[in-house]
mmCIF file of C-alpha atoms and ligand atoms in Angstrom:
data_model
loop_
_atom_site.group_PDB
_atom_site.id
_atom_site.type_symbol
_atom_site.label_atom_id
_atom_site.label_comp_id
_atom_site.label_asym_id
_atom_site.label_seq_id
_atom_site.Cartn_x
_atom_site.Cartn_y
_atom_site.Cartn_z
ATOM 1 C CA UNK A 1 98.993 123.582 73.648
ATOM 2 C CA UNK A 2 101.796 121.161 73.656
ATOM 3 C CA UNK A 3 104.266 121.094 76.258
ATOM 4 C CA UNK A 4 107.681 121.825 75.585
ATOM 5 C CA UNK A 5 110.320 120.165 77.394
ATOM 6 C CA UNK A 6 114.483 120.248 77.119
ATOM 7 C CA UNK A 7 116.376 117.201 77.157
ATOM 8 C CA UNK A 8 120.207 116.928 77.266
ATOM 9 C CA UNK A 9 121.989 114.270 76.328
ATOM 10 C CA UNK A 10 118.639 113.634 74.279
ATOM 11 C CA UNK A 11 120.599 111.202 71.589
ATOM 12 C CA UNK A 12 122.503 109.060 74.389
ATOM 13 C CA UNK A 13 121.075 105.795 75.121
ATOM 14 C CA UNK A 14 118.330 106.319 77.926
ATOM 15 C CA UNK A 15 117.830 110.087 76.363
ATOM 16 C CA UNK A 16 116.940 108.720 72.701
ATOM 17 C CA UNK A 17 114.521 106.351 74.462
ATOM 18 C CA UNK A 18 112.795 109.153 76.560
ATOM 19 C CA UNK A 19 112.418 111.398 73.801
ATOM 20 C CA UNK A 20 110.602 108.495 72.117
ATOM 21 C CA UNK A 21 108.153 108.284 74.761
ATOM 22 C CA UNK A 22 107.905 112.036 75.292
ATOM 23 C CA UNK A 23 106.967 112.464 71.903
ATOM 24 C CA UNK A 24 104.246 109.690 71.962
ATOM 25 C CA UNK A 25 103.223 111.322 74.838
ATOM 26 C CA UNK A 26 102.185 114.644 72.944
ATOM 27 C CA UNK A 27 105.239 116.689 74.336
ATOM 28 C CA UNK A 28 107.232 119.086 72.366
ATOM 29 C CA UNK A 29 110.799 118.111 72.350
ATOM 30 C CA UNK A 30 113.861 119.964 72.229
ATOM 31 C CA UNK A 31 117.434 118.189 72.714
ATOM 32 C CA UNK A 32 120.840 119.843 73.664
ATOM 33 C CA UNK A 33 123.863 117.209 73.625
ATOM 34 C CA UNK A 34 127.399 117.653 72.933
ATOM 35 C CA UNK A 35 127.587 114.308 70.687
ATOM 36 C CA UNK A 36 130.466 113.474 73.196
ATOM 37 C CA UNK A 37 129.501 109.774 73.490
ATOM 38 C CA UNK A 38 126.327 109.630 70.892
ATOM 39 C CA UNK A 39 125.167 110.050 67.427
ATOM 40 C CA UNK A 40 123.819 112.498 65.333
ATOM 41 C CA UNK A 41 122.139 109.511 63.039
ATOM 42 C CA UNK A 42 119.964 108.606 66.160
ATOM 43 C CA UNK A 43 117.551 111.881 65.419
ATOM 44 C CA UNK A 44 116.704 109.860 62.002
ATOM 45 C CA UNK A 45 116.196 106.663 64.266
ATOM 46 C CA UNK A 46 113.723 108.995 66.372
ATOM 47 C CA UNK A 47 111.836 110.084 63.462
ATOM 48 C CA UNK A 48 111.629 106.565 61.820
ATOM 49 C CA UNK A 49 109.856 105.816 65.529
ATOM 50 C CA UNK A 50 107.936 108.357 66.521
ATOM 51 C CA UNK A 51 107.160 110.130 62.827
ATOM 52 C CA UNK A 52 108.465 113.419 64.236
ATOM 53 C CA UNK A 53 112.130 115.041 64.347
ATOM 54 C CA UNK A 54 112.440 116.530 67.682
ATOM 55 C CA UNK A 55 114.323 120.100 67.760
ATOM 56 C CA UNK A 56 118.144 119.397 68.293
ATOM 57 C CA UNK A 57 121.011 121.949 68.996
ATOM 58 C CA UNK A 58 124.545 121.075 69.305
ATOM 59 C CA UNK A 59 125.600 122.522 72.404
ATOM 60 C CA UNK A 60 128.033 122.073 75.346
ATOM 61 C CA UNK A 61 126.200 122.878 78.750
ATOM 62 C CA UNK A 62 130.142 123.638 80.195
ATOM 63 C CA UNK A 63 129.895 126.556 78.094
ATOM 64 C CA UNK A 64 128.354 128.914 80.591
ATOM 65 C CA UNK A 65 127.336 131.564 78.288
ATOM 66 C CA UNK A 66 125.914 129.824 75.683
ATOM 67 C CA UNK A 67 123.578 127.930 78.102
ATOM 68 C CA UNK A 68 122.336 130.829 79.426
ATOM 69 C CA UNK A 69 121.898 132.665 75.927
ATOM 70 C CA UNK A 70 119.620 128.880 74.596
ATOM 71 C CA UNK A 71 117.608 129.170 77.887
ATOM 72 C CA UNK A 72 116.731 132.820 77.263
ATOM 73 C CA UNK A 73 115.986 132.382 73.462
ATOM 74 C CA UNK A 74 113.723 129.328 74.911
ATOM 75 C CA UNK A 75 110.995 131.335 77.455
ATOM 76 C CA UNK A 76 108.445 128.353 76.729
ATOM 77 C CA UNK A 77 110.511 125.443 78.191
ATOM 78 C CA UNK A 78 108.545 124.349 80.770
ATOM 79 C CA UNK A 79 110.375 121.285 81.988
ATOM 80 C CA UNK A 80 113.888 119.748 82.029
ATOM 81 C CA UNK A 81 114.701 116.393 81.979
ATOM 82 C CA UNK A 82 118.737 116.268 82.726
ATOM 83 C CA UNK A 83 120.978 112.977 81.244
ATOM 84 C CA UNK A 84 123.884 114.320 79.648
ATOM 85 C CA UNK A 85 126.999 113.804 81.951
ATOM 86 C CA UNK A 86 130.272 111.407 81.795
ATOM 87 C CA UNK A 87 129.106 107.676 83.264
ATOM 88 C CA UNK A 88 132.049 105.107 83.002
ATOM 89 C CA UNK A 89 133.169 104.239 86.351
ATOM 90 C CA UNK A 90 136.654 102.914 85.461
ATOM 91 C CA UNK A 91 137.269 106.414 83.554
ATOM 92 C CA UNK A 92 136.627 108.712 86.038
ATOM 93 C CA UNK A 93 138.576 106.899 88.393
ATOM 94 C CA UNK A 94 141.308 107.765 85.879
ATOM 95 C CA UNK A 95 140.554 110.969 85.251
ATOM 96 C CA UNK A 96 138.406 112.702 87.766
ATOM 97 C CA UNK A 97 138.386 115.845 87.164
ATOM 98 C CA UNK A 98 137.418 115.440 83.465
ATOM 99 C CA UNK A 99 134.156 114.195 85.442
ATOM 100 C CA UNK A 100 133.733 116.960 88.069
ATOM 101 C CA UNK A 101 134.008 119.721 85.745
ATOM 102 C CA UNK A 102 131.515 118.194 83.095
ATOM 103 C CA UNK A 103 129.212 116.759 85.334
ATOM 104 C CA UNK A 104 128.969 119.765 87.653
ATOM 105 C CA UNK A 105 129.467 122.417 85.139
ATOM 106 C CA UNK A 106 126.908 120.961 83.121
ATOM 107 C CA UNK A 107 124.023 121.097 85.951
ATOM 108 C CA UNK A 108 124.887 124.512 87.985
ATOM 109 C CA UNK A 109 125.106 126.169 84.198
ATOM 110 C CA UNK A 110 121.909 124.528 83.683
ATOM 111 C CA UNK A 111 120.490 125.643 87.089
ATOM 112 C CA UNK A 112 121.858 128.745 86.873
ATOM 113 C CA UNK A 113 120.308 129.813 83.468
ATOM 114 C CA UNK A 114 116.629 128.745 84.500
ATOM 115 C CA UNK A 115 116.888 130.022 87.884
ATOM 116 C CA UNK A 116 113.678 132.812 88.440
ATOM 117 C CA UNK A 117 111.528 130.818 85.862
ATOM 118 C CA UNK A 118 109.603 128.239 86.998
ATOM 119 C CA UNK A 119 110.444 124.822 85.974
ATOM 120 C CA UNK A 120 110.062 121.308 86.074
ATOM 121 C CA UNK A 121 113.438 119.376 86.057
ATOM 122 C CA UNK A 122 113.745 115.622 86.438
ATOM 123 C CA UNK A 123 117.728 114.113 87.219
ATOM 124 C CA UNK A 124 119.452 110.794 86.171
ATOM 125 C CA UNK A 125 120.487 109.609 89.459
ATOM 126 C CA UNK A 126 121.967 106.119 89.996
ATOM 127 C CA UNK A 127 121.615 103.193 92.964
ATOM 128 C CA UNK A 128 125.023 103.869 92.846
ATOM 129 C CA UNK A 129 124.575 106.290 95.733
ATOM 130 C CA UNK A 130 122.988 103.475 98.087
ATOM 131 C CA UNK A 131 126.447 101.192 97.765
ATOM 132 C CA UNK A 132 126.170 98.345 99.390
ATOM 133 C CA UNK A 133 122.974 98.691 101.055
ATOM 134 C CA UNK A 134 122.723 96.661 104.235
ATOM 135 C CA UNK A 135 118.687 95.658 103.733
ATOM 136 C CA UNK A 136 117.162 94.597 100.640
ATOM 137 C CA UNK A 137 115.257 95.546 98.711
ATOM 138 C CA UNK A 138 116.730 99.181 99.415
ATOM 139 C CA UNK A 139 114.561 101.894 100.301
ATOM 140 C CA UNK A 140 115.032 105.647 99.354
ATOM 141 C CA UNK A 141 115.508 106.102 102.579
ATOM 142 C CA UNK A 142 118.592 103.930 102.779
ATOM 143 C CA UNK A 143 121.729 105.857 104.015
ATOM 144 C CA UNK A 144 123.520 107.273 100.971
ATOM 145 C CA UNK A 145 127.327 105.677 101.451
ATOM 146 C CA UNK A 146 130.605 106.791 100.606
ATOM 147 C CA UNK A 147 130.924 106.913 96.724
ATOM 148 C CA UNK A 148 133.500 104.117 95.347
ATOM 149 C CA UNK A 149 134.143 106.367 92.135
ATOM 150 C CA UNK A 150 134.355 110.074 91.110
ATOM 151 C CA UNK A 151 131.338 109.062 89.009
ATOM 152 C CA UNK A 152 129.109 108.200 91.654
ATOM 153 C CA UNK A 153 130.392 111.194 93.545
ATOM 154 C CA UNK A 154 129.073 113.144 90.831
ATOM 155 C CA UNK A 155 125.609 111.780 91.107
ATOM 156 C CA UNK A 156 125.533 112.309 95.165
ATOM 157 C CA UNK A 157 126.796 115.890 95.134
ATOM 158 C CA UNK A 158 124.901 116.416 91.985
ATOM 159 C CA UNK A 159 121.526 114.899 94.256
ATOM 160 C CA UNK A 160 122.767 117.405 97.655
ATOM 161 C CA UNK A 161 122.675 120.629 94.740
ATOM 162 C CA UNK A 162 119.336 119.694 93.694
ATOM 163 C CA UNK A 163 117.981 119.201 97.176
ATOM 164 C CA UNK A 164 119.485 122.695 98.332
ATOM 165 C CA UNK A 165 118.359 124.746 95.373
ATOM 166 C CA UNK A 166 114.969 123.570 95.283
ATOM 167 C CA UNK A 167 114.726 124.205 99.015
ATOM 168 C CA UNK A 168 115.877 127.661 98.067
ATOM 169 C CA UNK A 169 114.108 128.442 94.804
ATOM 170 C CA UNK A 170 110.470 127.688 95.587
ATOM 171 C CA UNK A 171 110.458 127.911 91.299
ATOM 172 C CA UNK A 172 111.966 124.654 90.869
ATOM 173 C CA UNK A 173 110.175 120.827 91.422
ATOM 174 C CA UNK A 174 112.909 118.688 91.246
ATOM 175 C CA UNK A 175 112.591 114.861 91.147
ATOM 176 C CA UNK A 176 115.312 112.710 91.254
ATOM 177 C CA UNK A 177 115.009 108.985 89.516
ATOM 178 C CA UNK A 178 117.858 106.707 90.988
ATOM 179 C CA UNK A 179 117.886 104.326 88.153
ATOM 180 C CA UNK A 180 119.012 100.954 88.864
ATOM 181 C CA UNK A 181 120.704 98.824 85.726
ATOM 182 C CA UNK A 182 119.233 100.049 82.400
ATOM 183 C CA UNK A 183 119.051 97.610 79.559
ATOM 184 C CA UNK A 184 117.814 96.537 76.720
ATOM 185 C CA UNK A 185 116.509 98.576 73.477
ATOM 186 C CA UNK A 186 113.500 100.090 71.675
ATOM 187 C CA UNK A 187 111.132 97.031 70.094
ATOM 188 C CA UNK A 188 111.954 98.153 66.914
ATOM 189 C CA UNK A 189 115.538 97.828 67.403
ATOM 190 C CA UNK A 190 115.903 101.262 65.862
ATOM 191 C CA UNK A 191 117.720 103.030 68.734
ATOM 192 C CA UNK A 192 119.784 101.218 71.817
ATOM 193 C CA UNK A 193 122.926 101.387 73.933
ATOM 194 C CA UNK A 194 126.247 102.476 71.112
ATOM 195 C CA UNK A 195 129.127 101.707 73.812
ATOM 196 C CA UNK A 196 132.411 103.155 72.324
ATOM 197 C CA UNK A 197 135.314 100.541 72.558
ATOM 198 C CA UNK A 198 135.006 97.595 74.587
ATOM 199 C CA UNK A 199 131.671 97.440 76.841
ATOM 200 C CA UNK A 200 132.029 97.876 80.611
ATOM 201 C CA UNK A 201 128.633 96.809 80.937
ATOM 202 C CA UNK A 202 127.121 93.384 81.468
ATOM 203 C CA UNK A 203 124.407 93.198 78.739
ATOM 204 C CA UNK A 204 126.498 95.027 75.632
ATOM 205 C CA UNK A 205 129.340 92.793 76.117
ATOM 206 C CA UNK A 206 127.130 89.835 76.337
ATOM 207 C CA UNK A 207 125.211 90.908 72.976
ATOM 208 C CA UNK A 208 128.829 91.367 71.422
ATOM 209 C CA UNK A 209 130.285 88.262 72.682
ATOM 210 C CA UNK A 210 127.055 86.538 71.055
ATOM 211 C CA UNK A 211 127.830 88.023 67.793
ATOM 212 C CA UNK A 212 131.246 87.371 67.401
ATOM 213 C CA UNK A 213 132.787 90.442 68.233
ATOM 214 C CA UNK A 214 134.535 89.572 71.364
ATOM 215 C CA UNK A 215 135.714 86.456 72.758
ATOM 216 C CA UNK A 216 134.127 85.075 75.829
ATOM 217 C CA UNK A 217 132.338 86.887 78.690
ATOM 218 C CA UNK A 218 134.368 86.955 81.993
ATOM 219 C CA UNK A 219 131.914 86.354 85.001
ATOM 220 C CA UNK A 220 133.642 88.672 87.434
ATOM 221 C CA UNK A 221 133.528 87.009 90.424
ATOM 222 C CA UNK A 222 131.228 83.341 91.406
ATOM 223 C CA UNK A 223 132.315 83.501 95.244
ATOM 224 C CA UNK A 224 129.964 86.359 96.268
ATOM 225 C CA UNK A 225 127.593 85.697 99.334
ATOM 226 C CA UNK A 226 124.530 84.764 96.888
ATOM 227 C CA UNK A 227 122.554 81.678 95.738
ATOM 228 C CA UNK A 228 124.674 81.017 92.587
ATOM 229 C CA UNK A 229 127.803 83.215 93.680
ATOM 230 C CA UNK A 230 127.969 85.783 91.157
ATOM 231 C CA UNK A 231 126.419 89.337 91.923
ATOM 232 C CA UNK A 232 123.101 90.515 92.115
ATOM 233 C CA UNK A 233 121.637 93.719 90.006
ATOM 234 C CA UNK A 234 117.918 95.280 89.392
ATOM 235 C CA UNK A 235 117.860 95.191 85.247
ATOM 236 C CA UNK A 236 115.502 97.303 83.870
ATOM 237 C CA UNK A 237 114.130 97.848 80.855
ATOM 238 C CA UNK A 238 114.986 100.866 79.394
ATOM 239 C CA UNK A 239 111.313 101.540 77.881
ATOM 240 C CA UNK A 240 110.383 100.773 81.232
ATOM 241 C CA UNK A 241 112.733 103.347 82.255
ATOM 242 C CA UNK A 242 111.911 106.185 79.855
ATOM 243 C CA UNK A 243 108.285 105.851 80.883
ATOM 244 C CA UNK A 244 109.370 106.998 84.362
ATOM 245 C CA UNK A 245 110.609 109.899 83.750
ATOM 246 C CA UNK A 246 106.899 111.086 82.265
ATOM 247 C CA UNK A 247 105.270 109.855 85.158
ATOM 248 C CA UNK A 248 107.576 112.084 87.140
ATOM 249 C CA UNK A 249 106.828 115.190 85.337
ATOM 250 C CA UNK A 250 103.122 114.224 85.421
ATOM 251 C CA UNK A 251 103.335 115.001 89.132
ATOM 252 C CA UNK A 252 105.002 118.177 89.003
ATOM 253 C CA UNK A 253 102.753 118.988 86.305
ATOM 254 C CA UNK A 254 99.782 118.338 88.625
ATOM 255 C CA UNK A 255 101.326 119.845 91.671
ATOM 256 C CA UNK A 256 101.224 116.433 93.352
ATOM 257 C CA UNK A 257 104.750 116.696 94.703
ATOM 258 C CA UNK A 258 104.900 116.677 98.699
ATOM 259 C CA UNK A 259 107.971 118.580 98.772
ATOM 260 C CA UNK A 260 109.643 120.606 96.152
ATOM 261 C CA UNK A 261 112.962 117.999 95.950
ATOM 262 C CA UNK A 262 111.383 114.216 96.095
ATOM 263 C CA UNK A 263 113.667 110.976 95.186
ATOM 264 C CA UNK A 264 112.406 107.840 93.417
ATOM 265 C CA UNK A 265 114.124 104.316 92.868
ATOM 266 C CA UNK A 266 113.395 103.130 89.366
ATOM 267 C CA UNK A 267 114.261 99.387 88.968
ATOM 268 C CA UNK A 268 111.746 96.476 88.487
ATOM 269 C CA UNK A 269 112.114 95.248 92.657
ATOM 270 C CA UNK A 270 113.869 91.734 91.595
ATOM 271 C CA UNK A 271 117.369 90.606 91.165
ATOM 272 C CA UNK A 272 119.010 88.544 88.750
ATOM 273 C CA UNK A 273 122.661 87.689 89.089
ATOM 274 C CA UNK A 274 125.118 87.778 86.261
ATOM 275 C CA UNK A 275 125.077 83.801 85.683
ATOM 276 C CA UNK A 276 121.299 84.011 85.271
ATOM 277 C CA UNK A 277 121.483 86.914 83.184
ATOM 278 C CA UNK A 278 123.475 84.718 80.758
ATOM 279 C CA UNK A 279 120.958 81.991 80.931
ATOM 280 C CA UNK A 280 118.160 84.147 80.361
ATOM 281 C CA UNK A 281 119.866 85.183 77.576
ATOM 282 C CA UNK A 282 120.798 82.217 76.148
ATOM 283 C CA UNK A 283 116.844 81.002 76.775
ATOM 284 C CA UNK A 284 115.368 84.252 75.177
ATOM 285 C CA UNK A 285 117.426 84.328 72.042
ATOM 286 C CA UNK A 286 118.367 80.498 71.635
ATOM 287 C CA UNK A 287 121.924 81.514 71.035
ATOM 288 C CA UNK A 288 124.821 80.176 73.141
ATOM 289 C CA UNK A 289 127.196 81.917 74.847
ATOM 290 C CA UNK A 290 130.581 81.199 76.104
ATOM 291 C CA UNK A 291 132.012 82.201 79.432
ATOM 292 C CA UNK A 292 134.642 82.068 81.949
ATOM 293 C CA UNK A 293 134.718 82.804 85.560
ATOM 294 C CA UNK A 294 136.824 85.339 86.389
ATOM 295 C CA UNK A 295 138.012 87.193 89.726
ATOM 296 C CA UNK A 296 135.652 89.822 91.237
ATOM 297 C CA UNK A 297 136.084 93.329 89.526
ATOM 298 C CA UNK A 298 137.236 95.748 91.948
ATOM 299 C CA UNK A 299 134.712 98.243 92.922
ATOM 300 C CA UNK A 300 131.690 95.762 92.636
ATOM 301 C CA UNK A 301 129.204 95.594 95.150
ATOM 302 C CA UNK A 302 127.425 92.581 95.965
ATOM 303 C CA UNK A 303 123.992 92.530 95.549
ATOM 304 C CA UNK A 304 121.444 95.196 95.076
ATOM 305 C CA UNK A 305 117.594 95.751 93.784
ATOM 306 C CA UNK A 306 115.326 98.409 94.682
ATOM 307 C CA UNK A 307 112.121 98.731 96.826
ATOM 308 C CA UNK A 308 109.935 100.549 93.985
ATOM 309 C CA UNK A 309 106.543 100.951 96.208
ATOM 310 C CA UNK A 310 106.835 104.338 96.084
ATOM 311 C CA UNK A 311 107.419 104.677 92.636
ATOM 312 C CA UNK A 312 104.297 102.678 92.437
ATOM 313 C CA UNK A 313 102.094 104.635 94.570
ATOM 314 C CA UNK A 314 103.380 108.244 94.122
ATOM 315 C CA UNK A 315 104.281 108.471 90.427
ATOM 316 C CA UNK A 316 101.660 105.348 89.661
ATOM 317 C CA UNK A 317 104.545 103.445 87.243
ATOM 318 C CA UNK A 318 105.973 100.392 87.382
ATOM 319 C CA UNK A 319 107.955 98.319 85.282
ATOM 320 C CA UNK A 320 106.310 96.097 82.825
ATOM 321 C CA UNK A 321 108.998 93.835 80.868
ATOM 322 C CA UNK A 322 110.924 91.273 82.454
ATOM 323 C CA UNK A 323 114.164 90.118 81.652
ATOM 324 C CA UNK A 324 113.503 87.960 78.635
ATOM 325 C CA UNK A 325 112.014 90.649 77.071
ATOM 326 C CA UNK A 326 115.715 92.572 77.942
ATOM 327 C CA UNK A 327 117.523 90.213 76.323
ATOM 328 C CA UNK A 328 115.636 89.750 73.220
ATOM 329 C CA UNK A 329 115.504 93.156 72.722
ATOM 330 C CA UNK A 330 119.110 94.133 73.327
ATOM 331 C CA UNK A 331 120.160 91.206 70.901
ATOM 332 C CA UNK A 332 117.558 92.405 68.408
ATOM 333 C CA UNK A 333 119.225 96.007 68.325
ATOM 334 C CA UNK A 334 122.981 94.194 68.118
ATOM 335 C CA UNK A 335 122.456 92.529 65.455
ATOM 336 C CA UNK A 336 120.353 95.763 63.791
ATOM 337 C CA UNK A 337 123.782 97.711 64.370
ATOM 338 C CA UNK A 338 126.231 95.075 62.969
ATOM 339 C CA UNK A 339 124.819 95.970 60.065
ATOM 340 C CA UNK A 340 124.616 99.544 60.285
ATOM 341 C CA UNK A 341 127.063 102.111 60.466
ATOM 342 C CA UNK A 342 126.058 105.320 62.813
ATOM 343 C CA UNK A 343 128.321 108.915 62.432
HETATM 344 C C1 UD1 B 1 127.641 99.989 86.745
HETATM 345 C C2 UD1 B 1 128.464 101.172 87.271
HETATM 346 C C3 UD1 B 1 127.426 101.965 88.108
HETATM 347 C C4 UD1 B 1 126.385 102.677 86.684
HETATM 348 C C5 UD1 B 1 126.370 101.472 85.816
HETATM 349 C C6 UD1 B 1 125.251 102.309 84.800
HETATM 350 C C7 UD1 B 1 130.581 99.982 88.002
HETATM 351 C C8 UD1 B 1 130.904 99.257 89.574
HETATM 352 N N1 UD1 B 1 129.547 100.332 88.651
HETATM 353 O O1 UD1 B 1 126.930 99.211 87.426
HETATM 354 O O2 UD1 B 1 127.834 102.590 89.196
HETATM 355 O O3 UD1 B 1 125.502 103.479 87.597
HETATM 356 O O4 UD1 B 1 127.164 100.423 85.574
HETATM 357 O O5 UD1 B 1 124.740 101.410 83.884
HETATM 358 O O6 UD1 B 1 131.212 99.866 86.948
HETATM 359 N N2 UD1 B 1 129.592 91.760 84.914
HETATM 360 C C9 UD1 B 1 130.360 90.647 84.735
HETATM 361 N N3 UD1 B 1 131.261 90.689 83.658
HETATM 362 C C10 UD1 B 1 131.112 91.823 82.599
HETATM 363 C C11 UD1 B 1 130.813 92.981 82.932
HETATM 364 C C12 UD1 B 1 129.646 92.805 84.204
HETATM 365 O O7 UD1 B 1 130.963 89.805 85.612
HETATM 366 O O8 UD1 B 1 131.968 91.782 81.563
HETATM 367 C C13 UD1 B 1 128.765 91.731 85.922
HETATM 368 C C14 UD1 B 1 129.931 92.690 87.095
HETATM 369 O O9 UD1 B 1 130.191 92.486 87.821
HETATM 370 C C15 UD1 B 1 127.912 93.381 87.982
HETATM 371 C C16 UD1 B 1 126.682 92.974 86.815
HETATM 372 O O10 UD1 B 1 127.665 92.058 85.661
HETATM 373 O O11 UD1 B 1 127.723 92.000 88.809
HETATM 374 C C17 UD1 B 1 126.710 94.345 86.190
HETATM 375 O O12 UD1 B 1 127.648 94.931 85.855
HETATM 376 P P1 UD1 B 1 127.323 96.626 84.777
HETATM 377 O O13 UD1 B 1 126.771 96.117 83.692
HETATM 378 O O14 UD1 B 1 129.108 97.236 84.827
HETATM 379 O O15 UD1 B 1 126.753 97.314 85.862
HETATM 380 P P2 UD1 B 1 127.266 97.785 87.439
HETATM 381 O O16 UD1 B 1 128.531 97.571 87.754
HETATM 382 O O17 UD1 B 1 126.022 96.997 88.340
#
């Protein structure tokens, strides 16, 4: 029989790519999403790619009684992948309560609703928990540093909550995946990132600038202590990232976890600078970009990339796709959405 999984935030950017991979891998998926930062029409896109539609329930995870009822009504759910969260760093600084309320109530309501049930839980964490590491590539053992933003703090504290809940409650198998910088889109160009307003993240800004929706890109600082002076990140293709969730679930299902709570870096293990991202986009797409060098962005760290040996040896997962493919697919998606309206 197919295993049934709950995917929260399943019509969002990373969620939708993961739902496709889960269905391809033979899972039965039920999505819960409040459509706060996503579009219901992504369900049709998922159908077009995977040939099946996941079950969908519009629900705000902050509504405790409704979450409890939903979980009670779905006794066959054997695993949860929890994506649903607010994620804009700048907005979290402006409105910390919005972030603390949403991100904490959601995870607490979910964990409470599943209490007493045997369930596998995979959490979307972030390399933001490391701050600026002193050693690169950064391993999972590097110290977690004080968060730069309320958003970052919600990831850190959620990880602590999960570790404590797993230690106290033997029914839970919990894995936190610390994502590096997810970019790119599905090769079909039918799903991808749908930023609201002016993109804050680099790759959506690049593609919107290239298509003429925005002016030149501003490179936030070229005076960092890096080979070309711009910041370095570990960009990971969203489809590779989606597949890491399946690897995590398999580990849980096959009882391979060494403890009830584990964390894994999910990146490529390779750092690329902002200027390299720009030139790689140009080479991969043949489209010229306009950019200007601007001041540093407040709160940015200089450089980070992940040590991904643990994911390779324990999850048997490695990123397959490089920066050119990330850029090509992001560009194909930008072209696709330029002619389409999502509701
Ligand atoms: C950001 C968040 C991080 C979050 C991640 C999710 C911050 C400080 N951090 O990571 O917590 O987990 O998004 O995807 O916002 N850049 C430019 N020009 C631009 C946009 C970005 O030069 O117009 C540079 C940035 O300075 C950075 C790199 O591009 O060096 C990547 O930026 P971005 O895509 O925003 O990701 P992060 O800042 O790494």
